[in-house]
Short mmCIF file of C-alpha atoms in Angstrom, two decimals:
data_model
loop_
_atom_site.label_atom_id
_atom_site.label_comp_id
_atom_site.label_asym_id
_atom_site.label_seq_id
_atom_site.Cartn_x
_atom_site.Cartn_y
_atom_site.Cartn_z
CA UNK A 1 -64.97 76.04 23.43
CA UNK A 2 -64.51 72.54 23.20
CA UNK A 3 -65.69 69.40 24.81
CA UNK A 4 -63.27 67.40 26.48
CA UNK A 5 -62.75 63.35 24.96
CA UNK A 6 -60.20 61.35 26.31
CA UNK A 7 -57.84 60.80 23.66
CA UNK A 8 -56.00 57.69 22.49
CA UNK A 9 -52.27 57.93 21.84
CA UNK A 10 -49.54 55.12 20.63
CA UNK A 11 -45.48 56.50 21.50
CA UNK A 12 -43.88 54.33 19.14
CA UNK A 13 -39.99 54.94 20.42
CA UNK A 14 -37.25 53.04 21.02
CA UNK A 15 -35.27 55.02 23.13
CA UNK A 16 -36.58 53.56 26.13
CA UNK A 17 -36.11 56.89 28.90
CA UNK A 18 -37.87 59.25 26.24
CA UNK A 19 -40.57 57.09 25.58
CA UNK A 20 -41.54 57.37 28.91
CA UNK A 21 -41.12 61.06 29.72
CA UNK A 22 -43.31 61.48 26.53
CA UNK A 23 -45.69 59.54 28.36
CA UNK A 24 -45.51 60.49 31.19
CA UNK A 25 -45.78 64.24 30.59
CA UNK A 26 -49.26 63.40 28.21
CA UNK A 27 -50.34 61.42 30.61
CA UNK A 28 -50.47 64.06 32.93
CA UNK A 29 -52.39 65.77 30.83
CA UNK A 30 -55.04 63.25 30.84
CA UNK A 31 -54.31 61.93 27.63
CA UNK A 32 -54.82 57.46 27.58
CA UNK A 33 -51.31 56.57 26.34
CA UNK A 34 -49.56 53.28 25.14
CA UNK A 35 -46.04 52.48 23.71
CA UNK A 36 -44.19 50.10 22.32
CA UNK A 37 -40.44 50.43 20.90
CA UNK A 38 -40.00 48.94 17.69
CA UNK A 39 -41.81 48.96 14.19
CA UNK A 40 -43.24 45.16 13.88
CA UNK A 41 -44.84 45.53 17.51
CA UNK A 42 -46.14 48.99 16.36
CA UNK A 43 -48.06 47.59 12.98
CA UNK A 44 -49.69 44.60 15.34
CA UNK A 45 -50.80 46.92 17.81
CA UNK A 46 -52.15 49.59 15.16
CA UNK A 47 -53.81 45.99 13.31
CA UNK A 48 -56.04 45.85 16.60
CA UNK A 49 -56.28 48.82 18.49
CA UNK A 50 -58.05 52.11 17.33
CA UNK A 51 -55.80 55.01 18.63
CA UNK A 52 -56.52 58.74 17.32
CA UNK A 53 -53.19 59.39 17.00
CA UNK A 54 -49.54 58.00 16.95
CA UNK A 55 -46.08 59.72 18.16
CA UNK A 56 -44.29 57.61 15.78
CA UNK A 57 -40.18 57.65 15.60
CA UNK A 58 -38.54 56.90 12.30
CA UNK A 59 -35.31 55.22 13.58
CA UNK A 60 -37.09 51.84 14.89
CA UNK A 61 -35.60 48.27 15.30
CA UNK A 62 -37.34 45.46 12.90
CA UNK A 63 -39.11 47.76 11.00
CA UNK A 64 -38.26 51.48 9.89
CA UNK A 65 -40.80 53.92 11.34
CA UNK A 66 -41.08 55.23 7.87
CA UNK A 67 -42.02 52.14 6.47
CA UNK A 68 -44.39 51.81 9.05
CA UNK A 69 -46.17 54.88 8.54
CA UNK A 70 -46.36 53.92 4.77
CA UNK A 71 -48.53 50.57 6.12
CA UNK A 72 -50.88 52.02 7.99
CA UNK A 73 -51.24 54.88 5.55
CA UNK A 74 -52.36 51.81 2.71
CA UNK A 75 -55.22 51.65 5.20
CA UNK A 76 -56.07 54.12 7.72
CA UNK A 77 -56.40 58.01 6.35
CA UNK A 78 -57.62 58.95 9.06
CA UNK A 79 -55.57 58.66 12.47
CA UNK A 80 -52.77 61.89 13.17
CA UNK A 81 -49.37 60.41 13.22
CA UNK A 82 -46.80 63.15 14.44
CA UNK A 83 -43.11 62.12 13.28
CA UNK A 84 -40.31 62.40 15.48
CA UNK A 85 -36.81 62.50 14.14
CA UNK A 86 -33.25 63.57 14.79
CA UNK A 87 -32.65 64.26 11.17
CA UNK A 88 -34.26 67.22 10.64
CA UNK A 89 -32.96 68.23 6.70
CA UNK A 90 -36.02 69.06 4.76
CA UNK A 91 -35.73 66.60 2.36
CA UNK A 92 -35.77 64.87 5.45
CA UNK A 93 -39.31 66.28 6.56
CA UNK A 94 -40.95 66.53 3.54
CA UNK A 95 -40.93 62.63 2.76
CA UNK A 96 -41.76 62.45 5.66
CA UNK A 97 -44.84 64.20 5.09
CA UNK A 98 -45.59 62.95 1.60
CA UNK A 99 -45.59 60.04 2.67
CA UNK A 100 -48.30 60.70 4.66
CA UNK A 101 -47.46 62.49 8.53
CA UNK A 102 -49.49 65.17 9.61
CA UNK A 103 -46.72 67.10 11.71
CA UNK A 104 -42.49 65.97 12.44
CA UNK A 105 -40.65 67.42 15.08
CA UNK A 106 -37.21 67.67 14.86
CA UNK A 107 -35.14 65.56 17.62
CA UNK A 108 -33.89 66.92 20.78
CA UNK A 109 -37.43 68.90 21.66
CA UNK A 110 -39.56 70.44 24.79
CA UNK A 111 -41.53 67.95 26.01
CA UNK A 112 -44.35 71.25 25.91
CA UNK A 113 -43.67 71.74 22.35
CA UNK A 114 -44.66 68.35 21.13
CA UNK A 115 -47.66 68.55 23.65
CA UNK A 116 -49.39 71.90 21.85
CA UNK A 117 -48.15 69.88 18.28
CA UNK A 118 -51.28 67.43 19.80
CA UNK A 119 -53.44 69.86 20.52
CA UNK A 120 -52.80 71.80 17.08
CA UNK A 121 -53.42 67.66 14.87
CA UNK A 122 -56.45 66.76 17.85
CA UNK A 123 -58.28 69.49 18.50
CA UNK A 124 -59.99 69.85 15.33
CA UNK A 125 -61.41 65.94 15.65
CA UNK A 126 -62.42 66.84 18.85
CA UNK A 127 -64.62 69.73 18.50
CA UNK A 128 -68.21 70.18 17.40
CA UNK A 129 -68.57 70.62 14.05
CA UNK A 130 -69.72 74.52 14.81
CA UNK A 131 -66.30 75.27 16.67
CA UNK A 132 -65.17 78.77 16.64
CA UNK A 133 -61.65 79.81 18.21
CA UNK A 134 -61.47 82.85 19.36
CA UNK A 135 -58.79 85.55 20.06
CA UNK A 136 -60.13 88.78 21.86
CA UNK A 137 -62.71 90.73 19.38
CA UNK A 138 -61.65 88.02 16.61
CA UNK A 139 -63.81 85.09 15.60
CA UNK A 140 -62.84 82.05 12.93
CA UNK A 141 -64.95 79.49 12.43
CA UNK A 142 -63.09 76.37 11.71
CA UNK A 143 -66.34 74.94 9.36
CA UNK A 144 -67.13 77.48 7.42
CA UNK A 145 -63.45 79.44 7.54
CA UNK A 146 -64.49 82.79 7.71
CA UNK A 147 -62.68 85.19 9.85
CA UNK A 148 -64.60 87.89 11.51
CA UNK A 149 -64.95 91.11 14.19
CA UNK A 150 -68.02 91.01 15.07
CA UNK A 151 -70.80 90.63 12.52
CA UNK A 152 -67.86 91.96 10.10
CA UNK A 153 -66.41 89.55 7.90
CA UNK A 154 -62.51 89.26 7.01
CA UNK A 155 -61.69 88.95 3.33
CA UNK A 156 -58.63 86.49 3.61
CA UNK A 157 -56.64 84.44 0.80
CA UNK A 158 -56.78 81.13 1.28
CA UNK A 159 -53.21 81.08 2.54
CA UNK A 160 -53.77 84.10 5.26
CA UNK A 161 -57.04 81.79 6.63
CA UNK A 162 -54.14 79.23 7.01
CA UNK A 163 -52.15 80.94 8.72
CA UNK A 164 -54.41 82.51 11.05
CA UNK A 165 -56.62 78.97 12.04
CA UNK A 166 -53.03 77.75 12.69
CA UNK A 167 -51.99 81.53 14.78
CA UNK A 168 -55.06 80.70 16.99
CA UNK A 169 -55.15 76.53 17.66
CA UNK A 170 -51.64 77.67 19.47
CA UNK A 171 -52.57 81.08 21.20
CA UNK A 172 -50.37 82.00 23.09
CA UNK A 173 -46.65 79.88 21.60
CA UNK A 174 -44.09 80.74 19.24
CA UNK A 175 -45.04 79.31 16.08
CA UNK A 176 -41.67 79.31 13.96
CA UNK A 177 -42.29 80.19 9.95
CA UNK A 178 -40.77 76.74 8.99
CA UNK A 179 -43.87 75.51 11.08
CA UNK A 180 -46.33 77.71 9.54
CA UNK A 181 -44.63 76.37 5.89
CA UNK A 182 -45.38 72.66 6.75
CA UNK A 183 -48.56 73.39 8.12
CA UNK A 184 -49.99 75.61 5.47
CA UNK A 185 -47.64 75.03 2.52
CA UNK A 186 -47.14 72.01 0.47
CA UNK A 187 -43.42 70.86 0.18
CA UNK A 188 -43.05 73.36 -2.77
CA UNK A 189 -41.94 76.23 -0.55
CA UNK A 190 -38.82 76.09 1.54
CA UNK A 191 -38.22 77.90 5.04
CA UNK A 192 -36.20 80.68 3.29
CA UNK A 193 -38.82 81.99 1.20
CA UNK A 194 -40.39 85.27 1.43
CA UNK A 195 -43.99 83.62 0.59
CA UNK A 196 -44.99 83.27 4.65
CA UNK A 197 -43.33 86.70 5.46
CA UNK A 198 -45.51 88.65 2.73
CA UNK A 199 -48.56 86.57 3.49
CA UNK A 200 -47.94 87.17 6.91
CA UNK A 201 -47.56 90.91 6.52
CA UNK A 202 -50.62 90.83 4.36
CA UNK A 203 -52.80 89.20 7.15
CA UNK A 204 -51.73 91.34 10.01
CA UNK A 205 -52.32 94.60 8.27
CA UNK A 206 -56.24 93.35 7.45
CA UNK A 207 -56.02 92.62 10.89
CA UNK A 208 -54.47 95.76 12.58
CA UNK A 209 -57.64 97.45 10.38
CA UNK A 210 -60.61 95.51 11.54
CA UNK A 211 -58.86 95.37 15.02
CA UNK A 212 -57.40 98.48 15.47
CA UNK A 213 -54.24 96.75 16.34
CA UNK A 214 -52.28 93.90 15.29
CA UNK A 215 -52.88 90.55 17.71
CA UNK A 216 -50.06 88.94 15.86
CA UNK A 217 -45.99 89.54 17.73
CA UNK A 218 -42.73 88.34 16.60
CA UNK A 219 -40.42 87.43 19.19
CA UNK A 220 -37.18 87.65 18.46
CA UNK A 221 -35.61 84.18 17.60
CA UNK A 222 -39.00 82.02 18.18
CA UNK A 223 -41.56 83.53 15.60
CA UNK A 224 -44.90 84.65 16.17
CA UNK A 225 -47.49 84.38 19.12
CA UNK A 226 -51.14 85.37 19.12
CA UNK A 227 -52.11 87.52 22.02
CA UNK A 228 -55.36 88.77 22.76
CA UNK A 229 -54.89 91.49 23.99
CA UNK A 230 -53.90 95.04 22.92
#
């Protein structure tokens, strides 16, 4: 479905044991990984090397991670940045995303979830321009941003399209409502809003009508899962 490309990832994390664990996990997944442990070293590396994605802790010595992010975005808007932080408040996440982060993962986290977030962030960059995501007989053209079943295009709103794309990029993995809001909505919507549930409910109804079944499952306490079987 997409062409394989070796991706370069920079991990900026001052907890050496955690940094090593992340690096080992990502190298096992065939990523090329470099590590550094303070903000100044990160800026020095980013000034001379090209990375596809930066896994960036916020609480760093010498120069903090938020400053690193802001400095990077002054000259580079393409490199994906996934922030790691023990700061889990909504305001902290909004600040990180507003500063230019592409995703925000709160510590502690599972390495499998980190890997899934990285796949979501980098898939579109490393796919062919006409890539089509599939889930059973459901197709999603990422270039045209059109979902279809067979030759019949589905009539989806912009938010429904965003939800569907994110769930299809993360097939088989539970996606929480909060994570959907972070990726599909702007910072004006909080995790307690009913907006996400309304749009998800409408999307599921349209998928049931088109497919004859609902490919989105609820996992209690975990989130929504896109599955390719009835």
